[in-house]
């Protein structure tokens, strides 16, 4: 700044010194104002350079004396970094958040918050009990009515499904009866007839399994006690079975699920022959 004031112009080519930190200027004499003489230009250009060099010499020697190879300084730098990291992780002794007074105050605040929370819970419980005393009986009655409606609706659906299936199977039972009558009067005499008869038996077994999967079950027949709910008595006669037991089945009966679609037509035993 002083040099510019003396010369009356703004010199160019200024650069910072690497070691001294003093702003030095390149010897750019041709850029100076032409009116200056050679001696003046020399004083203005060389003088500051010599002065800056004289000032930087002691600093440069001190820097060279204190300079060590990077290999030797590396362990010291690593140790310094490790120490700095450890200090950063350490909690300062004067940390107020770790002091007994601070912790005691924090505990008091938490206890106060817990007390307020307990009071809020108690208020909600009192309100819930009050609402239940007012509406609880009606809610229970409505829940019971809703459960009954669901049960009746499920029963109605099942009954409707069973009724529809029964209508279909009633048409098939006549076909099954004719099949049974035909096989009961068949007496195979040759191997070929026996093969055909056995094939009929396999078809009948397949029908029974299909009916079972669809919920159709046959009503118990010979040897069981007579049940007017599922049996229809055609006649009474003496037999080897005890009285009031089924001695013979004229027509098989069937149930679809728990509905009796067709009662079994039977002969009821009247006792010993």
PDB file of C-alpha atoms in Angstrom:
ATOM      1  CA  UNK A   1       0.000   0.000   0.000  1.00  0.00           C
ATOM      2  CA  UNK A   2       2.839   2.391   0.875  1.00  0.00           C
ATOM      3  CA  UNK A   3       4.638   1.564  -2.313  1.00  0.00           C
ATOM      4  CA  UNK A   4       1.572   2.341  -4.387  1.00  0.00           C
ATOM      5  CA  UNK A   5       1.131   5.631  -2.596  1.00  0.00           C
ATOM      6  CA  UNK A   6       4.698   6.672  -3.291  1.00  0.00           C
ATOM      7  CA  UNK A   7       4.697   5.635  -6.923  1.00  0.00           C
ATOM      8  CA  UNK A   8       1.144   6.759  -7.659  1.00  0.00           C
ATOM      9  CA  UNK A   9       0.132   3.582  -9.473  1.00  0.00           C
ATOM     10  CA  UNK A  10      -1.150   0.032  -8.788  1.00  0.00           C
ATOM     11  CA  UNK A  11       1.702  -2.449  -9.431  1.00  0.00           C
ATOM     12  CA  UNK A  12       1.014  -5.864 -10.853  1.00  0.00           C
ATOM     13  CA  UNK A  13       2.455  -9.315 -10.227  1.00  0.00           C
ATOM     14  CA  UNK A  14       1.952  -9.527  -6.424  1.00  0.00           C
ATOM     15  CA  UNK A  15       2.175 -13.041  -4.919  1.00  0.00           C
ATOM     16  CA  UNK A  16       2.228 -14.442  -1.339  1.00  0.00           C
ATOM     17  CA  UNK A  17       5.504 -15.740   0.050  1.00  0.00           C
ATOM     18  CA  UNK A  18       5.418 -19.484   0.791  1.00  0.00           C
ATOM     19  CA  UNK A  19       7.431 -19.401   4.010  1.00  0.00           C
ATOM     20  CA  UNK A  20       7.371 -15.843   5.334  1.00  0.00           C
ATOM     21  CA  UNK A  21       3.798 -14.899   4.531  1.00  0.00           C
ATOM     22  CA  UNK A  22       4.995 -11.514   3.241  1.00  0.00           C
ATOM     23  CA  UNK A  23       3.436 -10.334   0.009  1.00  0.00           C
ATOM     24  CA  UNK A  24       6.199 -10.128  -2.537  1.00  0.00           C
ATOM     25  CA  UNK A  25       6.129  -8.583  -5.983  1.00  0.00           C
ATOM     26  CA  UNK A  26       7.724  -9.930  -9.128  1.00  0.00           C
ATOM     27  CA  UNK A  27      10.227  -7.559 -10.712  1.00  0.00           C
ATOM     28  CA  UNK A  28       7.853  -6.200 -13.306  1.00  0.00           C
ATOM     29  CA  UNK A  29       9.790  -3.017 -14.017  1.00  0.00           C
ATOM     30  CA  UNK A  30       8.431  -2.583 -17.564  1.00  0.00           C
ATOM     31  CA  UNK A  31       4.928  -2.065 -16.154  1.00  0.00           C
ATOM     32  CA  UNK A  32       5.929   0.934 -14.077  1.00  0.00           C
ATOM     33  CA  UNK A  33       5.134   4.459 -15.099  1.00  0.00           C
ATOM     34  CA  UNK A  34       7.749   5.579 -17.670  1.00  0.00           C
ATOM     35  CA  UNK A  35       8.410   8.918 -15.902  1.00  0.00           C
ATOM     36  CA  UNK A  36      10.299   7.163 -13.102  1.00  0.00           C
ATOM     37  CA  UNK A  37      14.052   7.053 -13.484  1.00  0.00           C
ATOM     38  CA  UNK A  38      16.165   3.902 -13.484  1.00  0.00           C
ATOM     39  CA  UNK A  39      17.421   4.419  -9.915  1.00  0.00           C
ATOM     40  CA  UNK A  40      13.890   5.057  -8.681  1.00  0.00           C
ATOM     41  CA  UNK A  41      12.609   1.929 -10.370  1.00  0.00           C
ATOM     42  CA  UNK A  42      15.492  -0.043  -8.862  1.00  0.00           C
ATOM     43  CA  UNK A  43      14.750   1.210  -5.370  1.00  0.00           C
ATOM     44  CA  UNK A  44      11.051   0.604  -5.767  1.00  0.00           C
ATOM     45  CA  UNK A  45      11.422  -2.950  -7.184  1.00  0.00           C
ATOM     46  CA  UNK A  46      14.572  -4.373  -5.599  1.00  0.00           C
ATOM     47  CA  UNK A  47      14.338  -2.651  -2.247  1.00  0.00           C
ATOM     48  CA  UNK A  48      11.174  -4.433  -1.075  1.00  0.00           C
ATOM     49  CA  UNK A  49      12.477  -7.758  -2.353  1.00  0.00           C
ATOM     50  CA  UNK A  50      15.698  -7.451  -0.391  1.00  0.00           C
ATOM     51  CA  UNK A  51      13.832  -6.421   2.718  1.00  0.00           C
ATOM     52  CA  UNK A  52      11.392  -9.328   2.433  1.00  0.00           C
ATOM     53  CA  UNK A  53      14.218 -11.778   1.824  1.00  0.00           C
ATOM     54  CA  UNK A  54      16.031 -10.545   4.907  1.00  0.00           C
ATOM     55  CA  UNK A  55      12.904 -10.977   6.993  1.00  0.00           C
ATOM     56  CA  UNK A  56      12.185 -14.486   5.638  1.00  0.00           C
ATOM     57  CA  UNK A  57      15.702 -15.855   6.155  1.00  0.00           C
ATOM     58  CA  UNK A  58      15.460 -16.448   9.951  1.00  0.00           C
ATOM     59  CA  UNK A  59      12.022 -18.025   9.585  1.00  0.00           C
ATOM     60  CA  UNK A  60      13.269 -20.310   6.797  1.00  0.00           C
ATOM     61  CA  UNK A  61      16.214 -21.509   8.876  1.00  0.00           C
ATOM     62  CA  UNK A  62      13.969 -22.190  11.847  1.00  0.00           C
ATOM     63  CA  UNK A  63      11.560 -24.083   9.628  1.00  0.00           C
ATOM     64  CA  UNK A  64      14.370 -26.185   8.105  1.00  0.00           C
ATOM     65  CA  UNK A  65      15.777 -26.979  11.532  1.00  0.00           C
ATOM     66  CA  UNK A  66      12.386 -28.067  12.873  1.00  0.00           C
ATOM     67  CA  UNK A  67      11.463 -30.022   9.732  1.00  0.00           C
ATOM     68  CA  UNK A  68      11.606 -33.810   9.950  1.00  0.00           C
ATOM     69  CA  UNK A  69      11.008 -36.507   7.323  1.00  0.00           C
ATOM     70  CA  UNK A  70       7.418 -37.568   6.795  1.00  0.00           C
ATOM     71  CA  UNK A  71       8.283 -41.124   7.747  1.00  0.00           C
ATOM     72  CA  UNK A  72       9.441 -40.043  11.203  1.00  0.00           C
ATOM     73  CA  UNK A  73       6.515 -37.659  11.743  1.00  0.00           C
ATOM     74  CA  UNK A  74       3.832 -40.142  10.691  1.00  0.00           C
ATOM     75  CA  UNK A  75       3.792 -42.140  13.994  1.00  0.00           C
ATOM     76  CA  UNK A  76       3.615 -38.910  15.992  1.00  0.00           C
ATOM     77  CA  UNK A  77       0.724 -37.672  13.841  1.00  0.00           C
ATOM     78  CA  UNK A  78      -1.121 -40.989  14.267  1.00  0.00           C
ATOM     79  CA  UNK A  79      -0.628 -40.848  18.013  1.00  0.00           C
ATOM     80  CA  UNK A  80      -1.878 -37.275  18.083  1.00  0.00           C
ATOM     81  CA  UNK A  81      -4.986 -38.210  16.074  1.00  0.00           C
ATOM     82  CA  UNK A  82      -5.693 -41.170  18.407  1.00  0.00           C
ATOM     83  CA  UNK A  83      -5.345 -38.953  21.457  1.00  0.00           C
ATOM     84  CA  UNK A  84      -7.653 -36.343  19.918  1.00  0.00           C
ATOM     85  CA  UNK A  85     -10.289 -38.996  19.091  1.00  0.00           C
ATOM     86  CA  UNK A  86     -10.113 -40.359  22.635  1.00  0.00           C
ATOM     87  CA  UNK A  87     -10.572 -36.861  24.035  1.00  0.00           C
ATOM     88  CA  UNK A  88     -13.580 -36.327  21.824  1.00  0.00           C
ATOM     89  CA  UNK A  89     -15.180 -39.566  23.165  1.00  0.00           C
ATOM     90  CA  UNK A  90     -14.505 -38.637  26.758  1.00  0.00           C
ATOM     91  CA  UNK A  91     -17.236 -36.851  28.675  1.00  0.00           C
ATOM     92  CA  UNK A  92     -15.944 -33.616  30.132  1.00  0.00           C
ATOM     93  CA  UNK A  93     -15.710 -33.584  33.901  1.00  0.00           C
ATOM     94  CA  UNK A  94     -17.667 -30.330  33.994  1.00  0.00           C
ATOM     95  CA  UNK A  95     -20.575 -31.759  31.910  1.00  0.00           C
ATOM     96  CA  UNK A  96     -23.653 -30.390  33.699  1.00  0.00           C
ATOM     97  CA  UNK A  97     -25.912 -33.204  32.404  1.00  0.00           C
ATOM     98  CA  UNK A  98     -23.898 -35.715  34.480  1.00  0.00           C
ATOM     99  CA  UNK A  99     -23.958 -33.756  37.689  1.00  0.00           C
ATOM    100  CA  UNK A 100     -25.965 -35.084  40.710  1.00  0.00           C
ATOM    101  CA  UNK A 101     -28.038 -31.906  40.851  1.00  0.00           C
ATOM    102  CA  UNK A 102     -29.089 -32.223  37.237  1.00  0.00           C
ATOM    103  CA  UNK A 103     -29.935 -35.934  37.590  1.00  0.00           C
ATOM    104  CA  UNK A 104     -31.946 -35.288  40.727  1.00  0.00           C
ATOM    105  CA  UNK A 105     -33.924 -32.575  38.957  1.00  0.00           C
ATOM    106  CA  UNK A 106     -34.487 -34.895  35.998  1.00  0.00           C
ATOM    107  CA  UNK A 107     -35.843 -37.605  38.313  1.00  0.00           C
ATOM    108  CA  UNK A 108     -38.233 -35.102  39.892  1.00  0.00           C
ATOM    109  CA  UNK A 109     -39.544 -34.122  36.453  1.00  0.00           C
ATOM    110  CA  UNK A 110     -40.055 -37.756  35.439  1.00  0.00           C
ATOM    111  CA  UNK A 111     -41.876 -38.546  38.703  1.00  0.00           C
ATOM    112  CA  UNK A 112     -44.164 -35.584  38.142  1.00  0.00           C
ATOM    113  CA  UNK A 113     -44.906 -36.751  34.600  1.00  0.00           C
ATOM    114  CA  UNK A 114     -45.672 -40.266  35.857  1.00  0.00           C
ATOM    115  CA  UNK A 115     -48.055 -38.860  38.449  1.00  0.00           C
ATOM    116  CA  UNK A 116     -49.879 -36.862  35.801  1.00  0.00           C
ATOM    117  CA  UNK A 117     -50.083 -39.944  33.592  1.00  0.00           C
ATOM    118  CA  UNK A 118     -51.551 -42.029  36.438  1.00  0.00           C
ATOM    119  CA  UNK A 119     -54.149 -39.353  37.043  1.00  0.00           C
ATOM    120  CA  UNK A 120     -55.100 -39.321  33.350  1.00  0.00           C
ATOM    121  CA  UNK A 121     -55.464 -43.114  33.311  1.00  0.00           C
ATOM    122  CA  UNK A 122     -57.621 -43.029  36.432  1.00  0.00           C
ATOM    123  CA  UNK A 123     -59.861 -40.383  34.833  1.00  0.00           C
ATOM    124  CA  UNK A 124     -60.286 -42.485  31.696  1.00  0.00           C
ATOM    125  CA  UNK A 125     -61.136 -45.552  33.797  1.00  0.00           C
ATOM    126  CA  UNK A 126     -63.771 -43.617  35.725  1.00  0.00           C
ATOM    127  CA  UNK A 127     -65.286 -42.381  32.477  1.00  0.00           C
ATOM    128  CA  UNK A 128     -65.297 -45.900  31.019  1.00  0.00           C
ATOM    129  CA  UNK A 129     -67.009 -47.309  34.092  1.00  0.00           C
ATOM    130  CA  UNK A 130     -69.589 -44.553  34.013  1.00  0.00           C
ATOM    131  CA  UNK A 131     -70.356 -45.195  30.340  1.00  0.00           C
ATOM    132  CA  UNK A 132     -70.613 -48.943  30.936  1.00  0.00           C
ATOM    133  CA  UNK A 133     -73.043 -48.429  33.817  1.00  0.00           C
ATOM    134  CA  UNK A 134     -75.220 -46.384  31.471  1.00  0.00           C
ATOM    135  CA  UNK A 135     -74.958 -48.429  28.277  1.00  0.00           C
ATOM    136  CA  UNK A 136     -73.489 -51.788  29.279  1.00  0.00           C
ATOM    137  CA  UNK A 137     -76.780 -53.682  29.625  1.00  0.00           C
ATOM    138  CA  UNK A 138     -77.992 -52.479  26.235  1.00  0.00           C
ATOM    139  CA  UNK A 139     -74.682 -53.393  24.590  1.00  0.00           C
ATOM    140  CA  UNK A 140     -74.793 -56.940  25.993  1.00  0.00           C
ATOM    141  CA  UNK A 141     -78.389 -57.374  24.856  1.00  0.00           C
ATOM    142  CA  UNK A 142     -77.565 -56.153  21.353  1.00  0.00           C
ATOM    143  CA  UNK A 143     -74.554 -58.494  21.178  1.00  0.00           C
ATOM    144  CA  UNK A 144     -76.740 -61.446  22.200  1.00  0.00           C
ATOM    145  CA  UNK A 145     -79.377 -60.561  19.611  1.00  0.00           C
ATOM    146  CA  UNK A 146     -76.737 -60.213  16.911  1.00  0.00           C
ATOM    147  CA  UNK A 147     -75.266 -63.629  17.799  1.00  0.00           C
ATOM    148  CA  UNK A 148     -78.737 -65.190  17.614  1.00  0.00           C
ATOM    149  CA  UNK A 149     -79.347 -63.609  14.221  1.00  0.00           C
ATOM    150  CA  UNK A 150     -76.036 -64.948  12.918  1.00  0.00           C
ATOM    151  CA  UNK A 151     -76.848 -68.420  14.228  1.00  0.00           C
ATOM    152  CA  UNK A 152     -80.328 -68.450  12.684  1.00  0.00           C
ATOM    153  CA  UNK A 153     -78.941 -67.181   9.389  1.00  0.00           C
ATOM    154  CA  UNK A 154     -76.286 -69.943   9.328  1.00  0.00           C
ATOM    155  CA  UNK A 155     -78.916 -72.570  10.115  1.00  0.00           C
ATOM    156  CA  UNK A 156     -81.188 -71.234   7.387  1.00  0.00           C
ATOM    157  CA  UNK A 157     -78.352 -71.389   4.838  1.00  0.00           C
ATOM    158  CA  UNK A 158     -77.463 -74.936   5.837  1.00  0.00           C
ATOM    159  CA  UNK A 159     -81.095 -76.020   5.759  1.00  0.00           C
ATOM    160  CA  UNK A 160     -81.613 -74.518   2.332  1.00  0.00           C
ATOM    161  CA  UNK A 161     -78.496 -76.224   1.034  1.00  0.00           C
ATOM    162  CA  UNK A 162     -79.548 -79.557   2.507  1.00  0.00           C
ATOM    163  CA  UNK A 163     -83.047 -79.234   1.078  1.00  0.00           C
ATOM    164  CA  UNK A 164     -81.730 -78.541  -2.393  1.00  0.00           C
ATOM    165  CA  UNK A 165     -79.353 -81.479  -2.242  1.00  0.00           C
ATOM    166  CA  UNK A 166     -82.133 -83.745  -0.970  1.00  0.00           C
ATOM    167  CA  UNK A 167     -84.301 -82.884  -3.961  1.00  0.00           C
ATOM    168  CA  UNK A 168     -81.534 -83.977  -6.310  1.00  0.00           C
ATOM    169  CA  UNK A 169     -80.704 -87.195  -4.449  1.00  0.00           C
ATOM    170  CA  UNK A 170     -84.344 -88.261  -4.246  1.00  0.00           C
ATOM    171  CA  UNK A 171     -84.260 -88.564  -8.023  1.00  0.00           C
ATOM    172  CA  UNK A 172     -81.072 -90.634  -7.860  1.00  0.00           C
ATOM    173  CA  UNK A 173     -82.256 -93.023  -5.149  1.00  0.00           C
ATOM    174  CA  UNK A 174     -84.694 -94.679  -7.568  1.00  0.00           C
ATOM    175  CA  UNK A 175     -81.823 -95.384  -9.950  1.00  0.00           C
ATOM    176  CA  UNK A 176     -79.784 -96.847  -7.087  1.00  0.00           C
ATOM    177  CA  UNK A 177     -82.712 -99.057  -6.058  1.00  0.00           C
ATOM    178  CA  UNK A 178     -83.057-100.486  -9.541  1.00  0.00           C
ATOM    179  CA  UNK A 179     -79.311-101.115  -9.672  1.00  0.00           C
ATOM    180  CA  UNK A 180     -79.446-102.989  -6.349  1.00  0.00           C
ATOM    181  CA  UNK A 181     -82.450-105.055  -7.435  1.00  0.00           C
ATOM    182  CA  UNK A 182     -80.681-106.083 -10.634  1.00  0.00           C
ATOM    183  CA  UNK A 183     -77.496-107.139  -8.861  1.00  0.00           C
ATOM    184  CA  UNK A 184     -79.361-108.979  -6.097  1.00  0.00           C
ATOM    185  CA  UNK A 185     -81.041-111.298  -8.580  1.00  0.00           C
ATOM    186  CA  UNK A 186     -77.918-111.863 -10.668  1.00  0.00           C
ATOM    187  CA  UNK A 187     -76.218-115.225 -10.266  1.00  0.00           C
ATOM    188  CA  UNK A 188     -73.017-115.347 -12.353  1.00  0.00           C
ATOM    189  CA  UNK A 189     -72.250-118.840 -13.701  1.00  0.00           C
ATOM    190  CA  UNK A 190     -69.119-118.329 -15.788  1.00  0.00           C
ATOM    191  CA  UNK A 191     -65.902-116.435 -15.296  1.00  0.00           C
ATOM    192  CA  UNK A 192     -67.014-113.832 -17.802  1.00  0.00           C
ATOM    193  CA  UNK A 193     -70.273-113.277 -15.895  1.00  0.00           C
ATOM    194  CA  UNK A 194     -68.306-113.098 -12.652  1.00  0.00           C
ATOM    195  CA  UNK A 195     -66.078-110.373 -14.086  1.00  0.00           C
ATOM    196  CA  UNK A 196     -69.131-108.370 -15.156  1.00  0.00           C
ATOM    197  CA  UNK A 197     -70.750-108.859 -11.763  1.00  0.00           C
ATOM    198  CA  UNK A 198     -67.595-107.737  -9.961  1.00  0.00           C
ATOM    199  CA  UNK A 199     -67.483-104.687 -12.192  1.00  0.00           C
ATOM    200  CA  UNK A 200     -71.014-103.800 -11.124  1.00  0.00           C
ATOM    201  CA  UNK A 201     -69.898-104.082  -7.524  1.00  0.00           C
ATOM    202  CA  UNK A 202     -67.050-101.643  -8.131  1.00  0.00           C
ATOM    203  CA  UNK A 203     -69.444 -99.152  -9.698  1.00  0.00           C
ATOM    204  CA  UNK A 204     -71.768 -99.473  -6.698  1.00  0.00           C
ATOM    205  CA  UNK A 205     -68.898 -98.858  -4.298  1.00  0.00           C
ATOM    206  CA  UNK A 206     -67.883 -95.767  -6.280  1.00  0.00           C
ATOM    207  CA  UNK A 207     -71.440 -94.411  -6.014  1.00  0.00           C
ATOM    208  CA  UNK A 208     -71.492 -94.969  -2.263  1.00  0.00           C
ATOM    209  CA  UNK A 209     -68.198 -93.097  -1.836  1.00  0.00           C
ATOM    210  CA  UNK A 210     -69.433 -90.214  -3.986  1.00  0.00           C
ATOM    211  CA  UNK A 211     -72.629 -89.983  -1.937  1.00  0.00           C
ATOM    212  CA  UNK A 212     -70.607 -90.013   1.273  1.00  0.00           C
ATOM    213  CA  UNK A 213     -68.465 -87.120   0.093  1.00  0.00           C
ATOM    214  CA  UNK A 214     -71.621 -85.153  -0.722  1.00  0.00           C
ATOM    215  CA  UNK A 215     -73.042 -85.708   2.753  1.00  0.00           C
ATOM    216  CA  UNK A 216     -75.334 -88.672   1.965  1.00  0.00           C
ATOM    217  CA  UNK A 217     -75.247 -91.566   4.445  1.00  0.00           C
ATOM    218  CA  UNK A 218     -77.334 -94.772   4.447  1.00  0.00           C
ATOM    219  CA  UNK A 219     -79.579 -95.534   7.412  1.00  0.00           C
ATOM    220  CA  UNK A 220     -78.587 -98.542   9.511  1.00  0.00           C
ATOM    221  CA  UNK A 221     -80.477-101.702   8.603  1.00  0.00           C
ATOM    222  CA  UNK A 222     -80.613-105.317   9.758  1.00  0.00           C
ATOM    223  CA  UNK A 223     -79.888-106.042  13.411  1.00  0.00           C
ATOM    224  CA  UNK A 224     -80.356-102.529  14.837  1.00  0.00           C
ATOM    225  CA  UNK A 225     -83.207-101.398  17.050  1.00  0.00           C
ATOM    226  CA  UNK A 226     -86.256-100.033  15.328  1.00  0.00           C
ATOM    227  CA  UNK A 227     -86.278 -96.203  15.282  1.00  0.00           C
ATOM    228  CA  UNK A 228     -89.493 -94.588  14.034  1.00  0.00           C
ATOM    229  CA  UNK A 229     -87.518 -91.447  13.149  1.00  0.00           C
ATOM    230  CA  UNK A 230     -85.544 -93.232  10.426  1.00  0.00           C
ATOM    231  CA  UNK A 231     -87.388 -96.530   9.895  1.00  0.00           C
ATOM    232  CA  UNK A 232     -90.748 -97.284   8.359  1.00  0.00           C
ATOM    233  CA  UNK A 233     -92.207-100.677   9.400  1.00  0.00           C
ATOM    234  CA  UNK A 234     -93.750-102.697   6.580  1.00  0.00           C
ATOM    235  CA  UNK A 235     -94.633-105.699   8.744  1.00  0.00           C
ATOM    236  CA  UNK A 236     -93.780-107.736  11.868  1.00  0.00           C
ATOM    237  CA  UNK A 237     -92.655-111.323  11.774  1.00  0.00           C
ATOM    238  CA  UNK A 238     -90.781-113.767  13.971  1.00  0.00           C
ATOM    239  CA  UNK A 239     -87.066-113.911  13.371  1.00  0.00           C
ATOM    240  CA  UNK A 240     -83.749-114.751  14.945  1.00  0.00           C
ATOM    241  CA  UNK A 241     -83.353-111.129  16.021  1.00  0.00           C
ATOM    242  CA  UNK A 242     -84.662-109.732  19.303  1.00  0.00           C
ATOM    243  CA  UNK A 243     -88.117-108.136  19.353  1.00  0.00           C
ATOM    244  CA  UNK A 244     -88.370-104.608  17.912  1.00  0.00           C
ATOM    245  CA  UNK A 245     -85.185-105.036  15.879  1.00  0.00           C
ATOM    246  CA  UNK A 246     -84.829-104.879  12.137  1.00  0.00           C
ATOM    247  CA  UNK A 247     -85.058-108.331  10.625  1.00  0.00           C
ATOM    248  CA  UNK A 248     -85.059-107.379   6.951  1.00  0.00           C
ATOM    249  CA  UNK A 249     -84.745-104.256   4.768  1.00  0.00           C
ATOM    250  CA  UNK A 250     -87.097-103.881   1.852  1.00  0.00           C
ATOM    251  CA  UNK A 251     -85.784-100.466   0.756  1.00  0.00           C
ATOM    252  CA  UNK A 252     -82.705 -98.658   1.935  1.00  0.00           C
ATOM    253  CA  UNK A 253     -83.085 -95.306   3.612  1.00  0.00           C
ATOM    254  CA  UNK A 254     -80.783 -92.274   3.317  1.00  0.00           C
ATOM    255  CA  UNK A 255     -79.967 -89.085   5.163  1.00  0.00           C
ATOM    256  CA  UNK A 256     -78.489 -85.919   3.694  1.00  0.00           C
ATOM    257  CA  UNK A 257     -76.398 -84.302   6.403  1.00  0.00           C
ATOM    258  CA  UNK A 258     -78.792 -84.673   9.354  1.00  0.00           C
ATOM    259  CA  UNK A 259     -82.015 -84.620   7.334  1.00  0.00           C
ATOM    260  CA  UNK A 260     -83.846 -87.908   6.686  1.00  0.00           C
ATOM    261  CA  UNK A 261     -84.494 -87.816   2.972  1.00  0.00           C
ATOM    262  CA  UNK A 262     -86.024 -91.267   2.771  1.00  0.00           C
ATOM    263  CA  UNK A 263     -86.731 -93.593   5.724  1.00  0.00           C
ATOM    264  CA  UNK A 264     -85.784 -97.231   5.385  1.00  0.00           C
ATOM    265  CA  UNK A 265     -88.661 -99.623   4.733  1.00  0.00           C
ATOM    266  CA  UNK A 266     -88.086-102.616   7.021  1.00  0.00           C
ATOM    267  CA  UNK A 267     -89.473-105.804   8.561  1.00  0.00           C
ATOM    268  CA  UNK A 268     -89.550-105.646  12.358  1.00  0.00           C
ATOM    269  CA  UNK A 269     -88.813-108.759  14.366  1.00  0.00           C
ATOM    270  CA  UNK A 270     -91.497-109.933  16.767  1.00  0.00           C
ATOM    271  CA  UNK A 271     -89.233-112.397  18.584  1.00  0.00           C
ATOM    272  CA  UNK A 272     -88.164-116.003  18.304  1.00  0.00           C
ATOM    273  CA  UNK A 273     -89.561-118.046  15.534  1.00  0.00           C
TER     274      UNK A 273
END
